[in-house]
Coordinates of C-alpha atoms and ligand atoms in Angstrom, one line a residue:
Chain T
M1444 CA 150.1 121.5 67.9
S1445 CA 150.2 123.3 64.5
D1446 CA 153.8 124.2 64.9
L1447 CA 154.7 120.7 65.8
R1448 CA 153.1 119.5 62.6
D1449 CA 155.7 121.7 60.8
L1450 CA 158.4 119.5 62.4
Y1451 CA 156.6 116.2 62.3
Q1452 CA 155.1 116.3 58.8
E1453 CA 153.3 113.3 57.5
V1454 CA 156.2 112.4 55.2
I1455 CA 158.5 112.3 58.2
L1456 CA 156.1 110.2 60.3
D1457 CA 155.6 107.9 57.4
H1458 CA 159.4 107.4 56.8
N1459 CA 159.9 106.9 60.6
K1460 CA 157.3 104.2 60.7
R1461 CA 158.2 102.6 57.3
P1462 CA 161.8 103.5 56.6
R1463 CA 162.9 102.9 53.0
N1464 CA 166.1 101.1 52.2
F1465 CA 166.2 99.9 55.8
R1466 CA 168.3 96.8 55.3
I1467 CA 171.9 95.6 55.2
L1468 CA 173.7 95.4 51.9
P1469 CA 175.5 92.1 51.9
E1470 CA 178.5 93.3 49.9
P1471 CA 178.8 97.0 50.1
T1472 CA 181.7 98.8 48.5
H1473 CA 181.5 101.3 51.3
K1474 CA 180.1 101.4 54.8
A1475 CA 180.3 103.3 58.0
D1476 CA 178.6 103.8 61.4
G1477 CA 177.4 107.1 62.8
V1478 CA 176.7 107.8 66.5
N1479 CA 175.2 110.7 68.3
P1480 CA 176.9 110.6 71.7
L1481 CA 174.3 113.0 73.1
C1482 CA 171.4 110.6 72.7
G1483 CA 173.0 107.3 71.8
D1484 CA 171.4 107.2 68.3
R1485 CA 173.2 104.9 66.0
V1486 CA 173.0 104.5 62.2
S1487 CA 175.0 102.2 59.9
V1488 CA 175.0 103.1 56.2
F1489 CA 175.9 100.8 53.3
L1490 CA 176.8 101.9 49.8
D1491 CA 177.3 100.0 46.5
I1492 CA 179.3 102.3 44.3
Q1493 CA 180.0 101.4 40.6
D1494 CA 181.8 103.8 38.2
G1495 CA 181.3 106.7 40.5
I1496 CA 177.6 106.2 40.8
I1497 CA 175.7 105.2 43.9
K1498 CA 174.0 102.1 42.6
D1499 CA 172.5 101.1 45.9
I1500 CA 172.3 102.5 49.4
A1501 CA 170.8 101.2 52.6
F1502 CA 170.8 101.9 56.3
Q1503 CA 170.2 100.3 59.7
G1504 CA 170.0 101.7 63.1
A1505 CA 167.9 103.0 66.0
G1506 CA 167.1 106.6 66.5
C1507 CA 164.4 109.3 66.8
A1508 CA 161.8 110.0 64.2
I1509 CA 163.9 112.9 62.8
S1510 CA 167.1 110.8 62.4
S1511 CA 165.2 107.7 61.0
A1512 CA 163.2 109.7 58.5
S1513 CA 166.2 111.8 57.5
A1514 CA 168.2 108.6 56.9
S1515 CA 165.4 107.0 54.9
L1516 CA 164.8 110.1 52.8
M1517 CA 168.5 110.5 52.2
T1518 CA 168.8 107.0 50.8
E1519 CA 166.0 107.8 48.3
T1520 CA 167.7 111.0 47.3
L1521 CA 171.2 109.6 46.9
K1522 CA 170.3 106.4 45.0
G1523 CA 171.6 106.8 41.5
K1524 CA 173.5 110.0 42.1
P1525 CA 177.2 110.4 41.3
V1526 CA 179.4 110.2 44.3
A1527 CA 180.9 113.5 43.3
E1528 CA 177.6 115.2 44.2
V1529 CA 177.3 114.0 47.8
D1530 CA 179.4 116.7 49.4
H1531 CA 177.4 119.4 47.6
L1532 CA 174.1 117.8 48.5
F1533 CA 175.1 117.5 52.2
D1534 CA 176.0 121.2 52.3
A1535 CA 172.7 122.0 50.7
F1536 CA 170.8 119.8 53.1
H1537 CA 172.7 121.3 56.0
D1538 CA 171.6 124.8 54.9
V1539 CA 168.0 123.6 54.7
V1540 CA 167.9 122.4 58.3
T1541 CA 169.9 125.4 59.7
T1542 CA 169.0 128.4 57.7
D1543 CA 166.0 130.0 56.0
C1544 CA 167.0 129.1 52.5
A1545 CA 164.7 127.4 50.1
C1546 CA 165.2 123.7 49.4
P1547 CA 167.1 123.1 46.2
K1548 CA 165.5 120.6 43.7
G1549 CA 168.3 118.0 43.9
L1550 CA 167.3 117.2 47.5
G1551 CA 164.0 115.7 46.6
K1552 CA 161.6 115.2 49.5
L1553 CA 164.3 116.1 52.0
G1554 CA 162.8 119.6 52.1
V1555 CA 160.2 118.3 54.6
L1556 CA 162.9 118.4 57.2
A1557 CA 163.2 122.2 56.9
G1558 CA 161.1 122.4 60.2
V1559 CA 164.2 121.2 62.0
R1560 CA 165.7 124.7 61.7
D1561 CA 163.3 125.8 64.5
Y1562 CA 164.7 123.1 66.8
P1563 CA 168.5 123.6 67.0
S1564 CA 169.0 120.7 69.4
R1565 CA 167.6 118.4 66.7
V1566 CA 169.9 119.4 63.8
K1567 CA 172.3 116.6 64.7
C1568 CA 169.5 114.1 64.5
A1569 CA 168.8 115.2 61.0
T1570 CA 172.4 115.1 59.8
L1571 CA 173.6 111.9 61.5
A1572 CA 173.1 109.6 58.5
W1573 CA 174.8 112.2 56.2
H1574 CA 177.9 112.2 58.4
A1575 CA 178.0 108.5 58.2
V1576 CA 177.7 108.5 54.4
R1577 CA 180.6 111.0 54.2
A1578 CA 182.6 108.8 56.5
A1579 CA 181.9 105.7 54.4
L1580 CA 183.1 107.5 51.3
Q1581 CA 186.3 108.4 53.1
Q1582 CA 186.6 104.8 54.1
R1583 CA 186.9 105.7 57.8
Q1584 CA 187.1 102.7 60.2
Q1585 CA 186.1 104.5 63.4
P1586 CA 182.4 105.3 63.8
V1587 CA 181.9 109.0 63.1
A1588 CA 180.3 111.1 65.8
T1589 CA 178.1 114.2 65.5
E1590 CA 179.9 115.7 68.4
Chain I
M1047 CA 154.0 97.4 88.0
S1048 CA 155.0 96.9 91.6
A1049 CA 153.3 99.3 93.9
P1050 CA 155.8 101.8 95.2
Q1051 CA 156.2 101.2 98.9
S1052 CA 156.3 103.9 101.5
M1053 CA 159.9 105.3 101.6
S1054 CA 161.7 104.3 104.8
T1055 CA 162.6 107.9 105.2
A1056 CA 159.1 109.3 104.8
P1057 CA 157.7 110.5 108.0
A1058 CA 154.9 108.6 109.7
H1059 CA 152.9 111.8 110.4
D1060 CA 151.1 113.8 107.7
A1061 CA 153.6 116.5 106.7
T1062 CA 152.3 118.8 104.1
L1063 CA 153.9 121.5 102.1
D1064 CA 152.4 124.8 101.0
V1065 CA 153.4 124.3 97.4
A1066 CA 151.8 127.4 96.1
R1067 CA 153.9 129.5 98.6
I1068 CA 157.0 127.5 97.6
R1069 CA 156.4 128.1 93.9
A1070 CA 156.1 131.8 94.5
E1071 CA 159.7 131.7 95.8
F1072 CA 161.1 130.5 92.4
P1073 CA 161.1 133.4 90.0
I1074 CA 161.9 131.1 87.0
L1075 CA 158.8 129.0 87.5
S1076 CA 156.4 131.8 86.7
Q1077 CA 157.4 132.2 83.0
K1078 CA 155.8 130.9 79.9
I1079 CA 157.5 128.5 77.4
H1080 CA 156.2 128.5 73.8
G1081 CA 153.2 130.3 75.2
K1082 CA 152.4 127.6 77.8
R1083 CA 153.1 127.7 81.5
L1084 CA 156.5 126.2 82.4
V1085 CA 156.2 122.7 83.9
Y1086 CA 159.7 121.9 85.0
L1087 CA 160.2 118.2 85.5
D1088 CA 164.0 117.8 84.9
N1089 CA 164.9 118.2 88.5
A1090 CA 167.2 115.1 88.5
A1091 CA 169.4 117.0 86.1
S1092 CA 169.3 120.2 88.0
V1093 CA 167.0 121.9 90.4
Q1094 CA 165.8 125.6 90.2
K1095 CA 166.8 128.1 92.8
P1096 CA 164.6 129.9 95.4
Q1097 CA 164.8 133.7 95.8
S1098 CA 166.7 133.3 99.1
V1099 CA 169.6 131.6 97.3
L1100 CA 169.7 134.2 94.6
D1101 CA 169.6 136.9 97.3
A1102 CA 172.5 135.3 99.2
I1103 CA 174.7 135.3 96.2
T1104 CA 173.8 138.9 95.2
D1105 CA 174.2 140.0 98.8
C1106 CA 177.7 138.5 98.9
Y1107 CA 178.8 140.2 95.7
S1108 CA 177.1 143.5 96.5
R1109 CA 178.0 143.9 100.2
Y1110 CA 180.9 142.0 101.5
Y1111 CA 182.7 140.1 98.7
A1112 CA 186.5 139.7 98.9
N1113 CA 188.9 136.8 98.7
I1114 CA 188.9 134.5 101.7
H1115 CA 191.5 133.3 104.2
R1116 CA 193.9 136.0 103.1
G1117 CA 193.0 139.6 103.9
V1118 CA 193.3 141.2 107.2
Y1119 CA 190.7 143.7 106.2
L1120 CA 187.0 143.7 107.2
L1121 CA 185.5 142.5 103.8
S1122 CA 187.9 139.5 103.7
E1123 CA 187.0 138.6 107.2
R1124 CA 183.3 138.8 106.5
S1125 CA 183.6 136.7 103.3
T1126 CA 185.7 134.1 105.2
T1127 CA 183.1 134.0 108.0
A1128 CA 180.3 133.5 105.5
Y1129 CA 182.2 130.8 103.6
E1130 CA 183.2 128.9 106.7
G1131 CA 179.6 129.4 108.0
A1132 CA 178.4 127.5 104.9
R1133 CA 180.8 124.7 105.7
E1134 CA 179.3 124.4 109.1
K1135 CA 175.8 124.4 107.6
V1136 CA 176.9 121.5 105.3
R1137 CA 178.4 119.7 108.3
A1138 CA 175.1 120.0 110.3
F1139 CA 173.1 119.0 107.2
L1140 CA 175.0 115.8 106.8
N1141 CA 175.5 115.3 110.6
A1142 CA 179.2 114.9 110.0
A1143 CA 181.4 114.8 113.1
S1144 CA 183.5 117.8 112.2
A1145 CA 183.5 120.7 109.7
Q1146 CA 187.1 119.6 108.8
E1147 CA 185.5 116.6 107.1
I1148 CA 183.7 118.9 104.6
I1149 CA 185.6 119.7 101.4
F1150 CA 184.2 122.1 98.8
T1151 CA 184.7 121.0 95.2
R1152 CA 183.1 121.9 91.9
G1153 CA 180.5 119.1 92.1
T1154 CA 179.9 115.4 92.6
T1155 CA 182.2 114.7 89.6
E1156 CA 185.1 116.5 91.1
S1157 CA 184.5 115.0 94.5
I1158 CA 184.7 111.5 93.1
N1159 CA 187.7 112.3 91.0
L1160 CA 189.4 113.7 94.2
V1161 CA 188.9 110.4 96.0
A1162 CA 189.9 108.3 92.9
S1163 CA 193.1 110.3 92.4
S1164 CA 194.2 111.0 96.0
F1165 CA 192.9 108.0 98.0
G1166 CA 192.8 105.5 95.1
G1167 CA 196.1 106.7 93.7
S1168 CA 197.9 106.3 97.0
T1169 CA 196.4 103.0 98.1
L1170 CA 195.6 100.8 95.1
Q1171 CA 197.9 98.3 93.4
A1172 CA 197.8 95.9 90.6
G1173 CA 195.5 93.0 91.4
D1174 CA 193.2 95.1 93.7
E1175 CA 189.6 95.5 92.9
I1176 CA 187.2 98.4 92.9
L1177 CA 183.5 97.5 93.3
I1178 CA 180.8 99.7 91.8
T1179 CA 177.2 98.9 90.7
G1180 CA 175.6 98.5 87.3
M1181 CA 173.5 101.6 87.9
E1182 CA 176.2 104.2 88.2
H1183 CA 176.3 107.6 86.6
H1184 CA 179.3 107.9 84.3
S1185 CA 180.9 110.1 86.9
N1186 CA 181.1 107.1 89.3
I1187 CA 182.5 104.8 86.5
V1188 CA 185.0 106.7 84.5
P1189 CA 187.2 108.0 87.4
W1190 CA 187.6 104.4 88.6
Q1191 CA 188.4 103.2 85.0
L1192 CA 191.1 105.8 84.8
L1193 CA 192.4 104.7 88.2
C1194 CA 192.4 101.1 87.1
Q1195 CA 194.4 102.0 84.0
R1196 CA 196.9 103.8 86.2
T1197 CA 197.3 101.2 88.9
G1198 CA 196.4 97.8 87.3
A1199 CA 193.4 97.4 89.6
A1200 CA 190.3 95.8 88.2
L1201 CA 186.7 97.3 88.2
K1202 CA 183.9 94.9 89.3
V1203 CA 180.2 95.6 88.9
V1204 CA 177.3 94.5 91.1
P1205 CA 174.3 93.5 88.9
F1206 CA 170.7 94.5 89.5
T1207 CA 167.3 93.0 88.9
D1208 CA 164.8 94.0 86.2
A1209 CA 163.0 96.1 88.8
G1210 CA 166.2 98.0 89.4
E1211 CA 167.3 96.5 92.7
L1212 CA 170.9 95.5 93.5
L1213 CA 171.5 91.8 93.9
L1214 CA 172.9 91.7 97.5
D1215 CA 174.0 88.1 97.1
E1216 CA 176.1 89.1 94.2
Y1217 CA 177.5 92.0 96.1
Q1218 CA 178.5 89.7 99.0
R1219 CA 180.1 87.3 96.5
L1220 CA 182.1 90.0 94.9
L1221 CA 183.2 91.3 98.3
D1222 CA 184.3 87.8 99.2
S1223 CA 187.1 87.8 96.6
G1224 CA 189.1 89.5 99.4
R1225 CA 190.7 91.8 96.8
V1226 CA 188.2 94.6 96.9
K1227 CA 189.9 97.8 98.2
L1228 CA 187.1 100.3 97.6
V1229 CA 183.3 100.2 97.1
A1230 CA 181.6 103.1 95.3
F1231 CA 177.9 103.1 94.8
V1232 CA 175.1 105.5 93.9
H1233 CA 172.7 106.3 96.8
V1234 CA 169.8 107.1 94.5
S1235 CA 170.0 106.2 90.8
N1236 CA 169.4 109.0 88.4
A1237 CA 168.3 106.6 85.7
L1238 CA 166.0 104.4 87.6
G1239 CA 165.1 106.2 90.9
T1240 CA 166.2 103.2 93.0
I1241 CA 167.1 104.1 96.6
N1242 CA 169.9 101.7 97.3
P1243 CA 170.1 100.2 100.8
A1244 CA 173.1 102.3 101.7
K1245 CA 173.5 101.3 105.3
T1246 CA 173.5 97.6 104.4
L1247 CA 176.0 98.0 101.6
I1248 CA 178.3 100.0 103.8
D1249 CA 178.1 97.5 106.7
L1250 CA 178.8 94.6 104.5
A1251 CA 181.9 96.3 103.0
H1252 CA 183.1 97.4 106.5
A1253 CA 182.8 93.8 107.7
R1254 CA 185.6 93.2 105.3
D1255 CA 187.4 96.4 106.2
V1256 CA 186.7 97.9 102.8
P1257 CA 186.1 101.7 102.7
V1258 CA 183.0 103.0 100.9
L1259 CA 182.3 106.1 98.8
V1260 CA 178.6 107.0 98.2
D1261 CA 177.5 109.1 95.3
G1262 CA 174.7 111.2 96.9
A1263 CA 174.0 113.5 94.0
Q1264 CA 170.4 112.4 93.7
A1265 CA 169.9 111.7 97.4
V1266 CA 170.5 114.7 99.5
A1267 CA 167.7 116.9 98.2
H1268 CA 165.1 114.1 98.6
L1269 CA 165.9 112.1 101.8
P1270 CA 167.7 112.8 105.0
V1271 CA 171.3 111.5 105.1
D1272 CA 173.4 111.2 108.3
M1273 CA 177.1 110.6 107.9
Q1274 CA 177.5 109.2 111.4
A1275 CA 174.6 106.9 111.1
L1276 CA 175.5 105.7 107.7
D1277 CA 179.2 105.5 108.7
C1278 CA 180.3 105.8 105.0
D1279 CA 183.9 106.8 104.4
F1280 CA 183.2 109.3 101.6
Y1281 CA 180.0 111.0 100.4
A1282 CA 179.7 113.2 97.4
F1283 CA 177.0 115.6 96.2
S1284 CA 176.4 118.7 94.0
S1285 CA 175.0 122.0 95.1
H1286 CA 173.0 122.5 91.9
K1287 CA 170.8 119.5 92.6
I1288 CA 169.8 120.7 96.1
Y1289 CA 168.5 124.2 95.2
G1290 CA 172.0 125.8 95.3
P1291 CA 174.1 127.3 92.5
S1292 CA 176.0 125.2 90.0
G1293 CA 179.8 125.0 90.1
V1294 CA 179.9 123.9 93.8
G1295 CA 180.0 120.4 95.3
V1296 CA 180.8 118.7 98.5
L1297 CA 183.0 115.8 99.4
Y1298 CA 182.5 114.5 102.9
G1299 CA 185.4 112.2 104.1
K1300 CA 186.2 110.7 107.4
Q1301 CA 188.9 112.8 109.1
A1302 CA 191.5 110.0 109.5
L1303 CA 191.2 109.0 105.9
L1304 CA 191.5 112.6 104.6
E1305 CA 194.4 113.3 106.8
A1306 CA 196.3 110.3 105.5
M1307 CA 195.6 111.2 101.9
P1308 CA 197.9 113.2 99.7
P1309 CA 196.6 116.5 98.3
Y1310 CA 194.6 116.4 95.1
Q1311 CA 195.7 119.7 93.5
G1312 CA 198.6 122.0 94.4
G1313 CA 198.4 125.7 94.7
G1314 CA 197.5 128.5 97.1
D1315 CA 195.5 128.1 100.3
M1316 CA 196.5 124.4 100.7
I1317 CA 199.9 124.9 102.1
R1318 CA 201.4 125.8 105.5
L1319 CA 204.9 126.7 104.3
V1320 CA 206.4 126.6 100.8
T1321 CA 210.1 126.7 100.1
F1322 CA 211.5 125.4 96.8
E1323 CA 212.8 122.3 98.7
K1324 CA 209.6 121.2 100.4
T1325 CA 206.0 122.2 101.1
D1326 CA 204.1 121.6 104.3
Y1327 CA 200.5 121.1 103.6
A1328 CA 197.7 122.9 105.4
D1329 CA 195.4 121.1 107.8
L1330 CA 192.0 119.9 106.7
P1331 CA 189.9 121.0 105.0
N1332 CA 192.3 123.5 103.3
K1333 CA 194.7 120.8 102.1
F1334 CA 192.0 119.8 99.5
E1335 CA 190.9 123.3 98.6
A1336 CA 193.8 124.6 96.5
G1337 CA 193.2 128.0 94.9
T1338 CA 190.4 130.5 95.3
P1339 CA 187.1 128.6 95.6
N1340 CA 183.6 129.5 94.4
I1341 CA 183.1 131.8 97.3
A1342 CA 179.7 133.1 96.5
G1343 CA 178.6 129.7 95.2
V1344 CA 179.4 128.1 98.5
I1345 CA 177.6 130.8 100.4
G1346 CA 174.6 130.2 98.0
L1347 CA 174.7 126.5 98.9
G1348 CA 174.6 127.4 102.6
A1349 CA 171.4 129.5 101.8
A1350 CA 169.9 126.6 99.9
L1351 CA 170.4 124.3 102.9
D1352 CA 168.8 126.9 105.2
W1353 CA 165.9 127.0 102.8
L1354 CA 165.5 123.3 102.6
N1355 CA 165.8 122.9 106.4
A1356 CA 163.1 125.4 106.9
L1357 CA 160.8 123.3 104.7
G1358 CA 161.9 120.1 106.4
L1359 CA 163.4 117.4 104.3
A1360 CA 160.9 114.9 105.7
A1361 CA 157.9 117.0 104.4
V1362 CA 159.6 117.4 101.1
A1363 CA 160.2 113.6 100.9
A1364 CA 156.6 112.9 101.7
H1365 CA 155.3 115.4 99.1
E1366 CA 157.6 114.0 96.4
H1367 CA 156.6 110.5 97.3
A1368 CA 153.0 111.3 96.9
L1369 CA 153.8 112.8 93.5
L1370 CA 155.7 109.7 92.5
E1371 CA 152.8 107.4 93.4
Y1372 CA 150.4 109.7 91.5
A1373 CA 152.6 109.9 88.4
T1374 CA 153.3 106.2 88.4
A1375 CA 149.6 105.4 88.4
Q1376 CA 148.7 108.0 85.8
L1377 CA 151.6 107.1 83.5
S1378 CA 151.0 103.4 83.8
A1379 CA 147.5 103.9 82.5
I1380 CA 148.9 105.1 79.1
P1381 CA 148.9 102.1 76.7
G1382 CA 152.4 101.4 75.4
L1383 CA 154.1 103.3 78.1
H1384 CA 156.7 101.3 80.0
I1385 CA 158.3 102.4 83.2
M1386 CA 161.9 101.5 83.7
G1387 CA 162.9 101.2 87.3
T1388 CA 160.2 99.9 89.7
A1389 CA 162.3 99.4 92.8
R1390 CA 160.2 99.0 96.0
N1391 CA 162.2 101.9 97.6
K1392 CA 162.2 104.6 95.0
A1393 CA 162.9 108.3 94.7
A1394 CA 160.6 110.7 92.9
L1395 CA 161.5 110.2 89.3
V1396 CA 159.9 108.1 86.5
A1397 CA 162.0 106.9 83.6
F1398 CA 159.9 105.5 80.7
T1399 CA 159.6 104.6 77.1
L1400 CA 156.6 104.9 74.9
R1401 CA 155.9 102.5 72.1
G1402 CA 156.4 104.1 68.6
A1403 CA 157.9 107.3 70.0
H1404 CA 161.6 107.9 70.6
P1405 CA 162.4 109.7 73.8
H1406 CA 164.0 112.5 71.8
D1407 CA 160.7 113.1 70.0
I1408 CA 158.8 112.9 73.2
G1409 CA 161.1 115.6 74.7
T1410 CA 160.6 117.9 71.7
I1411 CA 156.9 117.6 71.7
L1412 CA 156.6 118.1 75.5
D1413 CA 158.8 121.1 75.2
R1414 CA 156.3 122.7 72.9
E1415 CA 153.7 122.1 75.6
G1416 CA 156.0 124.0 78.1
I1417 CA 157.1 120.7 79.8
A1418 CA 160.8 120.2 80.4
I1419 CA 161.8 116.6 80.8
R1420 CA 165.0 114.8 80.1
A1421 CA 165.4 112.4 77.1
G1422 CA 168.5 110.4 76.5
H1423 CA 170.8 108.0 78.3
H1424 CA 171.1 110.2 81.5
C1425 CA 174.9 109.7 81.6
A1426 CA 174.2 106.1 82.5
Q1427 CA 174.7 104.2 79.2
P1428 CA 175.4 100.8 81.0
V1429 CA 171.8 101.1 82.5
M1430 CA 170.4 101.6 79.0
Q1431 CA 172.4 98.6 77.7
R1432 CA 171.1 96.5 80.7
Y1433 CA 167.5 97.1 79.5
G1434 CA 168.4 97.1 75.8
V1435 CA 167.0 100.6 75.0
P1436 CA 169.0 103.4 73.4
A1437 CA 167.4 106.0 75.6
T1438 CA 164.5 106.8 78.0
A1439 CA 162.4 109.8 78.8
R1440 CA 162.5 110.9 82.4
A1441 CA 160.3 113.1 84.6
S1442 CA 161.7 114.0 88.0
F1443 CA 160.1 115.9 90.8
A1444 CA 161.1 118.5 93.4
A1445 CA 159.4 120.3 96.3
Y1446 CA 157.7 122.8 94.0
N1447 CA 156.0 120.3 91.6
T1448 CA 152.3 119.6 91.7
R1449 CA 149.7 117.0 90.7
D1450 CA 148.5 119.5 88.1
E1451 CA 151.9 119.3 86.5
V1452 CA 151.7 115.5 86.4
D1453 CA 148.3 115.9 84.7
A1454 CA 149.9 118.2 82.1
L1455 CA 152.6 115.6 81.5
V1456 CA 150.0 112.9 81.0
T1457 CA 147.9 115.0 78.6
A1458 CA 150.9 115.9 76.6
L1459 CA 152.0 112.2 76.3
W1460 CA 148.6 111.4 74.9
K1461 CA 149.3 114.0 72.2
V1462 CA 152.6 112.3 71.5
K1463 CA 150.7 109.0 71.1
E1464 CA 148.3 110.7 68.7
L1465 CA 151.1 112.0 66.5
F1466 CA 153.0 108.7 66.3
E1467 CA 150.2 106.3 66.1
Ligands
PLP2815 C1 173.8 110.0 90.3 C2 174.7 111.1 89.9 N1 176.0 111.1 90.1 C3 176.8 112.1 89.7 C4 176.3 113.1 89.0 C5 177.2 114.2 88.5 O1 177.0 115.4 89.1 P1 177.7 116.7 88.6 O2 177.5 116.8 87.1 O3 177.0 117.8 89.3 O4 179.2 116.6 89.0 C6 174.9 113.2 88.7 C7 174.4 114.3 87.9 O5 173.7 114.1 86.9 C8 174.1 112.1 89.1 O6 172.8 112.1 88.8

């Protein structure tokens, strides 16, 4: 089970059980849905953006531990960040879950998801909420899919 | 949990399989996964292949392979004989009246699309209805939706109980509309394991002169099916779920219906005479087998049927049913584990959820224990919606599975609980 603990670290299990910012923003400036057609996971993200800064961010949805924890950790990381940094952070996070690179500081606790890199079929779970955030920023109406 | 009843198809006598000997015939089963012995429990998705099937395919390619139905030379004749020999094996396996009623396709999906396109396309009109059930695989939903879009026909759905049993009253009521032109239902549900009462459903439809297609993808490897006894109009299945290679499927159709239907695809091998003005189509079954088929694959399917016949489907069914009962009892003892699909007449698969653990996470953790199960919606999203779950985990059994493997599954599920509690 030791290698499983690399994937299911305490922080992940904790965020899965008690997701942070797990709520609906009543008046978001941006929102979008993400679906993973492979497993049926769904996530909705809500953002409140003022003067180019993410003032508040929240999510709702049902998914596996990896996608729930990733969404939860993402909201913690993105809150207070300039919108202009999101693309860069997503790219950095994507590298963390797909390559051997070290986790850059800006990603905060998201580094705990690095174990996903050993489970290629789970990368989409880890990135679902990020895809939704990106779609929200582009004001897309259709739910975004990981496929 | 309702106690699983004895399957109607299980033999009364005590048929036993020499499972150790069977396992030795499957080279893939002897390997280690993540350092653990492989426990393959995803047989509803696809079944592994015995050595005799692998040998039949290699033998074809290394000794007598050539294109069929065309050459006057010896190799082509031998390939043709082997290919048509496989058709006869399928006929006998299904107890169809004639080998002309056996069409080779790419799989269940293509078989159903063939019927939707050719039979449906030439007989349905706006206002007609197609009746399916709420527990269909996407491949027995989407072709009919496409047909409805094309023709203006409407798709109607027979609901089922929480246990996963079709509501026959509702079925009758829907048939009574008088507008139903085709019934299509799954023989054994891949998401719930339910064995539907095929004969009853077919007879009720025939009482209203409605033809019936049966999706037998999950049935043929697990219970004997007899086309003449069932009297269905179409029956579809896939080679890869019955110990044969992937890329091959079968459509059984009653001869009179197939003869009246227009071709599905145009090309070589399906014609009698082509001029630029007009084409005369070939007789059955060639009319529906345009182009060069999966020759070695079909021959491999024939070998798979030989292999299964030698074991005896009744013995396989009894073995799998014993595994189902054991697995159901063992899994039910795990607190927080909920089995989805508790039909009285059930094939050897168990779909379940586990409190606190998403099926995807269960799948990943079990994989690290060497155990392959399926996690997801099983291409049956309406079934997931019916129960209000995004996904389930599913263990499904074949002739080579053992009680030890059920124990391994149960032990691993306790580890999942430990992690997520
Ligand atoms: C009940 C059922 N129908 C149809 C199919 C589709 O079979 P194939 O993908 O081989 O065409 C499957 C396979 O998962 C199935 O379980």
